[in-house]
mmCIF file of C-alpha atoms in Angstrom:
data_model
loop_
_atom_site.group_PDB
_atom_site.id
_atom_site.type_symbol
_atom_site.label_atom_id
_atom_site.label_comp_id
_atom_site.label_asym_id
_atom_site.label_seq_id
_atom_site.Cartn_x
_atom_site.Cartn_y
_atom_site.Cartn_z
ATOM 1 C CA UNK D 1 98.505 92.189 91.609
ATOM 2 C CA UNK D 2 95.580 94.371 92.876
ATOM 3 C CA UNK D 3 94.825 91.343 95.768
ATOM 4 C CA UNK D 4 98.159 92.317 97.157
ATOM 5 C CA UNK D 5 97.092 95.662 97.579
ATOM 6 C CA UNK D 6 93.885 94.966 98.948
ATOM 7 C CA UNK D 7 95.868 93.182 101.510
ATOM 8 C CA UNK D 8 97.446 96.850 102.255
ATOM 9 C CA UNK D 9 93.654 98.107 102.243
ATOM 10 C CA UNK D 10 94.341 99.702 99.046
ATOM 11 C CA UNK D 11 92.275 99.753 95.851
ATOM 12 C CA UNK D 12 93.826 100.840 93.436
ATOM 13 C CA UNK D 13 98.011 101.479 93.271
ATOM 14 C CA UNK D 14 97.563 104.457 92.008
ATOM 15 C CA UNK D 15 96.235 105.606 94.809
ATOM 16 C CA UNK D 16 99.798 105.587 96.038
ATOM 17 C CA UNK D 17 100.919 108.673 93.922
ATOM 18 C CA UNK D 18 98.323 110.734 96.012
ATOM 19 C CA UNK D 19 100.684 111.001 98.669
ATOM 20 C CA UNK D 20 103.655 111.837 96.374
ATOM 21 C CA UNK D 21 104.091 115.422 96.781
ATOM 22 C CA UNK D 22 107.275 116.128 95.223
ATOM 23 C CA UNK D 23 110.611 115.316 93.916
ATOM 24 C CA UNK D 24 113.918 115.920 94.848
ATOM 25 C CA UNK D 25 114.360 119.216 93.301
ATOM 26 C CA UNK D 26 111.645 120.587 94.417
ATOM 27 C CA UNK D 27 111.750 119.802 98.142
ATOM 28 C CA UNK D 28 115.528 121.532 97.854
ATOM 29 C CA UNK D 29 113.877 124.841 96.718
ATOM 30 C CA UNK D 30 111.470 124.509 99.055
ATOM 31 C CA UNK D 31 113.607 123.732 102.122
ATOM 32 C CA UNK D 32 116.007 127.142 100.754
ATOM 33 C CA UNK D 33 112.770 128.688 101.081
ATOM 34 C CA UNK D 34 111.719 128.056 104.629
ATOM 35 C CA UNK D 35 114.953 127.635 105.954
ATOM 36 C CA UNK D 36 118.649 128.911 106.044
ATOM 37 C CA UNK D 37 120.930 126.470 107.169
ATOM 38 C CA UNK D 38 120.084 123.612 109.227
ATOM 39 C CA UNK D 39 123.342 122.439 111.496
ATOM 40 C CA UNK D 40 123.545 121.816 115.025
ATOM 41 C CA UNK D 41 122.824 125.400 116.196
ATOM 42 C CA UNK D 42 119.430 125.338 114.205
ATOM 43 C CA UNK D 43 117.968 122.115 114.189
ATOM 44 C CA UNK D 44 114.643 123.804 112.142
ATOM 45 C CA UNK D 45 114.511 120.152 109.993
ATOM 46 C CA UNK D 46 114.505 118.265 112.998
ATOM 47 C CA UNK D 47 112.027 120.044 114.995
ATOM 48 C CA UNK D 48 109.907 122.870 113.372
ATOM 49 C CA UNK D 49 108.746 120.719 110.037
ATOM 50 C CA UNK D 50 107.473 117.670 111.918
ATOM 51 C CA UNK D 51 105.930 120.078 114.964
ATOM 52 C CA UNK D 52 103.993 122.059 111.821
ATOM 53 C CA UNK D 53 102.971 118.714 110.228
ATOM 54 C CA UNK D 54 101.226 117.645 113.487
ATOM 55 C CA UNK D 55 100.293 120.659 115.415
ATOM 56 C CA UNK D 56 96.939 121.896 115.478
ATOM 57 C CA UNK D 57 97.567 125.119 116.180
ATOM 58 C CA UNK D 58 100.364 125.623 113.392
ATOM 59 C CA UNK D 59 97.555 124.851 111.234
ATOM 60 C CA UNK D 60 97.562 121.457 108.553
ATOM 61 C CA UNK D 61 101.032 121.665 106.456
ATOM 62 C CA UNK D 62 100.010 119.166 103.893
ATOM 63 C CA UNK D 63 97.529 121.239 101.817
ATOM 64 C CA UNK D 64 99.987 124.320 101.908
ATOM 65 C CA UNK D 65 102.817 121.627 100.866
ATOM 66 C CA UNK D 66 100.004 120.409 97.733
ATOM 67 C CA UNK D 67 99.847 123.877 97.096
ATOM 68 C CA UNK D 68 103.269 124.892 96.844
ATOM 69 C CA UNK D 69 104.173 121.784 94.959
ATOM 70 C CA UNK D 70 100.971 121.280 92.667
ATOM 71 C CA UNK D 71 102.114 122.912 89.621
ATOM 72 C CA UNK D 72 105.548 120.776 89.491
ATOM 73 C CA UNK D 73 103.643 117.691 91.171
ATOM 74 C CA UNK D 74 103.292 116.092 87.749
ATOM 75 C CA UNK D 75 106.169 116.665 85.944
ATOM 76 C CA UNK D 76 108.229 114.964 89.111
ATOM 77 C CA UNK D 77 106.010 111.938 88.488
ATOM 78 C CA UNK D 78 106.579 111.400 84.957
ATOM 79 C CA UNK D 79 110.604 111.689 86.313
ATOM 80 C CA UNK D 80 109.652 109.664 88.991
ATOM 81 C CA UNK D 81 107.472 106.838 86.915
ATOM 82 C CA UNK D 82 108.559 106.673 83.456
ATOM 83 C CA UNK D 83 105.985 105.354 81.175
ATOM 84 C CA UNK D 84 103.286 105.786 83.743
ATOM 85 C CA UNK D 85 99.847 105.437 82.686
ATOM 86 C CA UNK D 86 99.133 109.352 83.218
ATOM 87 C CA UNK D 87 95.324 109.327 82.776
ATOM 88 C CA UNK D 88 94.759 106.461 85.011
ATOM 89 C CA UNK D 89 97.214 107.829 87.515
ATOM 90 C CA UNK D 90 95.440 111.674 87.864
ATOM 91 C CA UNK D 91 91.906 110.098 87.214
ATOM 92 C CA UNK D 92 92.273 107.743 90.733
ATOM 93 C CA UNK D 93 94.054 110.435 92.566
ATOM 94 C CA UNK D 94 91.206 112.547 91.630
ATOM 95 C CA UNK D 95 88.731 109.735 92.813
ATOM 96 C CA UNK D 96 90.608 108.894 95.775
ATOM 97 C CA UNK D 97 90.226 112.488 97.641
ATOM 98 C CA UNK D 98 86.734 111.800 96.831
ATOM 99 C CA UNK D 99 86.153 108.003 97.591
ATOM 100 C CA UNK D 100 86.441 108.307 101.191
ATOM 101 C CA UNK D 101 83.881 106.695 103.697
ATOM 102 C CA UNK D 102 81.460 108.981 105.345
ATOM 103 C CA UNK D 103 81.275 109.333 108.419
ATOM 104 C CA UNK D 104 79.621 111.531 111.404
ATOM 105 C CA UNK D 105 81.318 114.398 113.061
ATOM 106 C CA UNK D 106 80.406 114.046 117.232
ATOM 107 C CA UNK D 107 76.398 113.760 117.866
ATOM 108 C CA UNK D 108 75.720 115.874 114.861
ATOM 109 C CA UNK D 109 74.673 115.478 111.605
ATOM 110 C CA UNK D 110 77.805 116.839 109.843
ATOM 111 C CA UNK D 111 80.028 114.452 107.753
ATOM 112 C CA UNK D 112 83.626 114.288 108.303
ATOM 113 C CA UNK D 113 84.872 115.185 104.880
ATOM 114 C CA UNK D 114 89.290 114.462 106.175
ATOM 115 C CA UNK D 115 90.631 115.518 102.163
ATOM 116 C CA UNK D 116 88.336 118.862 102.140
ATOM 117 C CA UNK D 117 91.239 120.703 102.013
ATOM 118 C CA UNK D 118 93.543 118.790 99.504
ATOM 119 C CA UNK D 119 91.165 118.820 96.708
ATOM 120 C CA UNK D 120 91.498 122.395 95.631
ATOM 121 C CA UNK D 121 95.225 122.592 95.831
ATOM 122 C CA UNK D 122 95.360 119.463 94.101
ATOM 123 C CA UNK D 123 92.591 119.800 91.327
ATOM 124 C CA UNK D 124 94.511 123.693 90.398
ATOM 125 C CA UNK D 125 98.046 121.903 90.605
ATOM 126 C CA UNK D 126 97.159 119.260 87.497
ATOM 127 C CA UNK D 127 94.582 121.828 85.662
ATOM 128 C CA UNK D 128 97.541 124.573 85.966
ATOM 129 C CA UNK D 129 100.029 121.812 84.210
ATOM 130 C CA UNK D 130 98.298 121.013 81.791
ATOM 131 C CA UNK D 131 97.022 124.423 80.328
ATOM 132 C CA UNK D 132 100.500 125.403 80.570
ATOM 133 C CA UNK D 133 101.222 122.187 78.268
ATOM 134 C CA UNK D 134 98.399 123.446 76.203
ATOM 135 C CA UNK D 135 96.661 120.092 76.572
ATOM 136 C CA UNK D 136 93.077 121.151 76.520
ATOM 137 C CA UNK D 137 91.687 116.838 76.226
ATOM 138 C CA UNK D 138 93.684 116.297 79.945
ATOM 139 C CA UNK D 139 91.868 119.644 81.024
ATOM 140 C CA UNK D 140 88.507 118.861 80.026
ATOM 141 C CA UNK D 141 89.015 115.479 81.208
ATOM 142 C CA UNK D 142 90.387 116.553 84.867
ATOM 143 C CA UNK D 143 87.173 119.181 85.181
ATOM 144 C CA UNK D 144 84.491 115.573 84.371
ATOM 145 C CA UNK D 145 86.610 113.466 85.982
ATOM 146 C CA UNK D 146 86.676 116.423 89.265
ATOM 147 C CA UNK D 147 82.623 116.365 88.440
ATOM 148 C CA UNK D 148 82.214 112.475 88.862
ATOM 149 C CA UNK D 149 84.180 112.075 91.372
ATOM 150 C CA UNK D 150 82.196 115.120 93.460
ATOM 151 C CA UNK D 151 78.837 113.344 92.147
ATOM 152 C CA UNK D 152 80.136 109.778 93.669
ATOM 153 C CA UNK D 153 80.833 111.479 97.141
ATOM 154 C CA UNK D 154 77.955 113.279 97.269
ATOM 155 C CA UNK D 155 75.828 109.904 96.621
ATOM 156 C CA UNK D 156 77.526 108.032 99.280
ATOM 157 C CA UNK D 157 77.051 111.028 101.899
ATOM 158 C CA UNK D 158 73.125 110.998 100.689
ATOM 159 C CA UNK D 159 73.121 107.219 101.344
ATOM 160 C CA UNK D 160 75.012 107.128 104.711
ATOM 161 C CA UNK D 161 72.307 109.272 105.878
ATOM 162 C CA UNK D 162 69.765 107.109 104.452
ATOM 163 C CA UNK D 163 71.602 104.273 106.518
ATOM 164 C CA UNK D 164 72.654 106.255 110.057
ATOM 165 C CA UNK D 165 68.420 106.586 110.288
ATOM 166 C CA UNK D 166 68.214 102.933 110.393
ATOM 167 C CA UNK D 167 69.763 102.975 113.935
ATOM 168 C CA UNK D 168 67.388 104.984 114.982
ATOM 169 C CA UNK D 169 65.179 103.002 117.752
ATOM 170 C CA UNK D 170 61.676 104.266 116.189
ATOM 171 C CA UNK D 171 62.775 103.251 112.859
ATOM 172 C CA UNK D 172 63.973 100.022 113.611
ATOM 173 C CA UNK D 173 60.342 99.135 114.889
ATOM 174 C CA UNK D 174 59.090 100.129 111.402
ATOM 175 C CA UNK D 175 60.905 97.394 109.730
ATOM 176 C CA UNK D 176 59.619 98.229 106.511
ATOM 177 C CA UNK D 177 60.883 101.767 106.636
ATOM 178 C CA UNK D 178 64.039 100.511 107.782
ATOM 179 C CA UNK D 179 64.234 98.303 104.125
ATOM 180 C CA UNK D 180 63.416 101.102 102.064
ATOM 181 C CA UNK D 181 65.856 103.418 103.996
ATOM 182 C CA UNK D 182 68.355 100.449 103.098
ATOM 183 C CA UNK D 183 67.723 99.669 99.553
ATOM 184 C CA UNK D 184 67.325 103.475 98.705
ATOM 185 C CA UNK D 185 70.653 103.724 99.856
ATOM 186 C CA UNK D 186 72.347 100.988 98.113
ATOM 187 C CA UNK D 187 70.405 102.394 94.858
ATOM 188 C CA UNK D 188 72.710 106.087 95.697
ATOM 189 C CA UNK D 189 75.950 104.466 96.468
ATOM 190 C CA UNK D 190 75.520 100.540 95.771
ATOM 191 C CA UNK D 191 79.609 100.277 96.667
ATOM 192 C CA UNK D 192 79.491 101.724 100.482
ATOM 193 C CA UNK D 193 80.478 99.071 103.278
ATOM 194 C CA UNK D 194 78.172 100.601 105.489
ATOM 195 C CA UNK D 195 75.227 100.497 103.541
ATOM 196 C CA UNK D 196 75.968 96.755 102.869
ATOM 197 C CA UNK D 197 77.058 95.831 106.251
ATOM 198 C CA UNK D 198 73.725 97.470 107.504
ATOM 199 C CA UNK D 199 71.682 95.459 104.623
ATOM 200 C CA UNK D 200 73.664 92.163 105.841
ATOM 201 C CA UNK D 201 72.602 92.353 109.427
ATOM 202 C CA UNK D 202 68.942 93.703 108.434
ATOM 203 C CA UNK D 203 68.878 90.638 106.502
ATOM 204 C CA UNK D 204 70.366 88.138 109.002
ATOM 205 C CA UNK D 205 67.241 89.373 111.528
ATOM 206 C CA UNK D 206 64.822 88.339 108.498
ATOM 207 C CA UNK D 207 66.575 84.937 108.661
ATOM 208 C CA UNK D 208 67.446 85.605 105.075
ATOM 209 C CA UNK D 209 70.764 83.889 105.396
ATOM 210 C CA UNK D 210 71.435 84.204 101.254
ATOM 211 C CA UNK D 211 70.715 87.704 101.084
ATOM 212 C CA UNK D 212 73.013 88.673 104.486
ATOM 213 C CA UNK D 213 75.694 86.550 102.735
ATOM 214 C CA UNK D 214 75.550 88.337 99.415
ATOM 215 C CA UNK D 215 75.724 91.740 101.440
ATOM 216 C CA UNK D 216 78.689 90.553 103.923
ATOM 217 C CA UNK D 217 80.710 88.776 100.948
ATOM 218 C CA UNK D 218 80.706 92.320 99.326
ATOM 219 C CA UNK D 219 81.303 94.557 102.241
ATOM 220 C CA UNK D 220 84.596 92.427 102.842
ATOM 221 C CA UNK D 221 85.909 93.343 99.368
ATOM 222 C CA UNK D 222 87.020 96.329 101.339
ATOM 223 C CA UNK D 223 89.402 95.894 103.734
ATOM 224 C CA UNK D 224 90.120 100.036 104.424
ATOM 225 C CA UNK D 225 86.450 100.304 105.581
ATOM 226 C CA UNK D 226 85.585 100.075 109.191
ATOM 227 C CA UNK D 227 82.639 97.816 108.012
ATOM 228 C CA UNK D 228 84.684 94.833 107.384
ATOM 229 C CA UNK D 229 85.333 93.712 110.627
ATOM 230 C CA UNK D 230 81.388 93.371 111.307
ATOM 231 C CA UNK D 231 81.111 91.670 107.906
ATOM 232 C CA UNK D 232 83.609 89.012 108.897
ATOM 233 C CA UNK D 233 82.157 88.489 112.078
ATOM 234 C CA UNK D 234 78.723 88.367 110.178
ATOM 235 C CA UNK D 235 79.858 85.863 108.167
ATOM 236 C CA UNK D 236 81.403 83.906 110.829
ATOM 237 C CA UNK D 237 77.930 84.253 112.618
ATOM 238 C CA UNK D 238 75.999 82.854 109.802
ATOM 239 C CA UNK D 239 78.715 80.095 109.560
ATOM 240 C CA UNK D 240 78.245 78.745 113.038
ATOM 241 C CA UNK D 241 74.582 79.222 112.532
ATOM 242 C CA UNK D 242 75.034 76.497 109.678
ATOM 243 C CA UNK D 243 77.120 74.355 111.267
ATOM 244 C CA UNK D 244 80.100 74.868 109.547
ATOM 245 C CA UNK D 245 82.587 75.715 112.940
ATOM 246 C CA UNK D 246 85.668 75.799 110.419
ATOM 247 C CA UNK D 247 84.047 77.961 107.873
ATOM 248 C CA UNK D 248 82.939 80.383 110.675
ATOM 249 C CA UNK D 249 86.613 80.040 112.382
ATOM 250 C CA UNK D 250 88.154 81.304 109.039
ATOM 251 C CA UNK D 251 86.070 84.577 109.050
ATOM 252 C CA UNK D 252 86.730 85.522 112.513
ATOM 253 C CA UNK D 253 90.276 85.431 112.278
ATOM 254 C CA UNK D 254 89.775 87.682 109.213
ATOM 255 C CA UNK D 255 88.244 89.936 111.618
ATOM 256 C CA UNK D 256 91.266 89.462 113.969
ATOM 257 C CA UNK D 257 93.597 90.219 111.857
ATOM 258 C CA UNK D 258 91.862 94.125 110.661
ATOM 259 C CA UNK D 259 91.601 94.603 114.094
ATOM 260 C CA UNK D 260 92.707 93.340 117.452
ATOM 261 C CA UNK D 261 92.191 96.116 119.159
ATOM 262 C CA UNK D 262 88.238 94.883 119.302
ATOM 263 C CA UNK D 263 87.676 91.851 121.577
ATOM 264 C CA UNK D 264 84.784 90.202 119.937
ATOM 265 C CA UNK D 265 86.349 87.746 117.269
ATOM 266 C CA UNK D 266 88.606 86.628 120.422
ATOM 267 C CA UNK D 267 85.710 85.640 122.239
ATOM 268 C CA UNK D 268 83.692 84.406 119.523
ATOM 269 C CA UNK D 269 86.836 82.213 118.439
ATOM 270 C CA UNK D 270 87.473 80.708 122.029
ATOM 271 C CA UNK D 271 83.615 79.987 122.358
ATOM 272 C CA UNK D 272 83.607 78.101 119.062
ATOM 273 C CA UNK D 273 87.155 76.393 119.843
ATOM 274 C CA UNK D 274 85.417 75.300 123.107
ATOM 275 C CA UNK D 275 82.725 73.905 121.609
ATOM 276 C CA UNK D 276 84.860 71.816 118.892
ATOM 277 C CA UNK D 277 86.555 70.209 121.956
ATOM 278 C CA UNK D 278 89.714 72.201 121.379
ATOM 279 C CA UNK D 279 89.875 73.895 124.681
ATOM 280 C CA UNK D 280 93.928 74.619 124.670
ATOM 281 C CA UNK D 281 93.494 76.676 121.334
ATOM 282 C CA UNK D 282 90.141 78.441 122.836
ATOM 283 C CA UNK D 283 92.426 79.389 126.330
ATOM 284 C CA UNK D 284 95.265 80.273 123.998
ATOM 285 C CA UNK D 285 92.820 82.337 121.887
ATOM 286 C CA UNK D 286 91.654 84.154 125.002
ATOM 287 C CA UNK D 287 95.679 85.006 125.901
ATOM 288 C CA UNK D 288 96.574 86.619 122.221
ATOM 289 C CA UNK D 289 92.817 88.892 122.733
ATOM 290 C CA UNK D 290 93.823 89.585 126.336
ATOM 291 C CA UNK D 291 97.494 90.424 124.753
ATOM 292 C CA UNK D 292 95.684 93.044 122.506
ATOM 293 C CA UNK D 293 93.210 94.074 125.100
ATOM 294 C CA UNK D 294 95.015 93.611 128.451
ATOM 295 C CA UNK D 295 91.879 93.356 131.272
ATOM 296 C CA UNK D 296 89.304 93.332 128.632
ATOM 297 C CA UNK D 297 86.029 92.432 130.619
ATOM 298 C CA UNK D 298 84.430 91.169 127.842
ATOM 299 C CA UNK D 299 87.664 88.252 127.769
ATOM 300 C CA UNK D 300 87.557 87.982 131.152
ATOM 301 C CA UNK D 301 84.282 87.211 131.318
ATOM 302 C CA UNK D 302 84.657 84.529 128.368
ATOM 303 C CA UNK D 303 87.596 83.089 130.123
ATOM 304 C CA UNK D 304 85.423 82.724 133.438
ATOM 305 C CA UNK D 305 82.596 80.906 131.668
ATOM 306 C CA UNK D 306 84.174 78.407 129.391
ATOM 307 C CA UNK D 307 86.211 77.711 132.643
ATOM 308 C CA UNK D 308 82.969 77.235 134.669
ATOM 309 C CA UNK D 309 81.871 74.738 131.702
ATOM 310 C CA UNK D 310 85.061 72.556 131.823
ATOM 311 C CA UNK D 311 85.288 72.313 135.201
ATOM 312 C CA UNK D 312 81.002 71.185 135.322
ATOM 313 C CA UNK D 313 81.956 68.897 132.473
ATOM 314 C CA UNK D 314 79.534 70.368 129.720
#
């Protein structure tokens, strides 16, 4: 069950009640609230709601909607999801605004932190339900669950530090700094794409080929992170480096398929296609990239060569 969800670049389906905010009831009262009566003369459903949700300047809607619906968030869920597993549920909501990947704000050094202001709202919404229940276990358990999960975000942030320092050019000629900068931060967060996707590629320039595999195989156990694209095509790399052309062609269409939006597993693909003799799938390959990526240079320019090679013959 849980690889189907990994195919939605989920973890956990739990992590789907997160986004459920309310019930039916509730989103009536709320509506009567904000609104008097929405007909063709005053469209406020159709237009002002979606306009807040978006709009910078109205401010983000979401937290105020966590807010105005945390108290009666849980109740709607046990309506909702009979029988549900309620400690699992609240513990990996409480994770999830907590598990996300750091990552830099601009050219600074500040971390993008995207559920900052969902946690509160959230965090008083299930603590407020259950003292009213008078179930003091589910309150001390949401405060250490709200502790580990601030501990586990606050390791990863450490170690994507640890890691961004790496790409530094002075540090990368101190190769042994770079290690310890690497394996300190696997020791803080030994979970965080990043962190392994960075220890793969270290590891591939060592020609360690077992230890970039370990690190790429494990970064691609998590398809929501932005590393797995590079572990796929790292995998794909070592692959052709071996001599195994279908092994590598699997992992680059993995990478296709997170993204197509990037043009490198197209290229990659049609250069390995062209070099197994298949040179219809490797000009086909170039058209679906070019589809994704219309006037790509970095297609073009693959396109150009391998066309330069057939016509020479080599």
């Amino acid at each position: 069950m849980y690889e189907a969800f990994y195919g939605l670049k989920m973890r956990d389906p739990f992590e789907l009640f997160h986004f459920y905010l309310a019930g039916a009831e509730q989103m009536k009262d709320y509506i009567a609230d904000v609104t008097t009566l929405n007909t063709d003369d005053n469209v406020w459903l159709e237009h002002r709601m979606p306009y807040d949700f978006f709009s910078v300047k109205a401010g983000d809607l979401v937290p105020e909607l966590i807010r105005r619906f945390a108290k009666g968030r849980l109740a709607d869920l046990r309506k909702m999801a009979p029988g549900l597993p309620e400690e699992e549920a609240v513990r990996t909501m409480i994770r999830y605004v907590h598990s996300d990947e750091p990552r830099l704000k601009g050219e600074g050094d500040e971390i993008l932190d995207y559920w900052k202001k969902r946690r509160a709202p959230m965090m008083e919404g299930f603590l407020d339900a259950f003292e009213e229940e008078g179930d003091t276990e589910m309150v001390e358990k949401v405060r250490a669950w709200r502790e580990d999960a601030e501990a586990y975000r606050d390791a990863r942030v450490l170690a994507t530090r640890h890691v961004l320092k790496t790409l530094d050019v002075r540090v990368q000629q101190q190769p042994s700094l770079c290690k310890a900068l690497i394996d300190e931060a696997l020791a803080k967060a030994p979970d965080l794409p990043f962190a392994l996707l960075m220890a793969g590629k270290f590891a591939l320039q060592d020609q360690d080929a077992a230890k970039a595999e370990e690190h790429f195989l494990r970064a691609l156990e998590c398809p929501w992170s932005g590393a797995y694209y590079d572990a796929a095509m790292g995998l794909a790399e070592l692959r052709e480096r071996e001599k195994q052309p279908e092994e590598a062609l699997a992992y680059v269409k993995l990478a296709e398929e997170s993204n197509p939006y990037f043009p490198n597993a197209f290229s990659f693909r049609a250069y390995l296609l062209h070099r197994m003799g298949r040179t219809d799938e490797a000009s086909e390959t170039l058209d679906q990239g070019l589809f994704y990526n219309p006037g790509d240079a970095m297609l073009l320019n693959t396109r150009e060569e391998l066309g330069s090679a057939e016509a020479s013959g080599s």
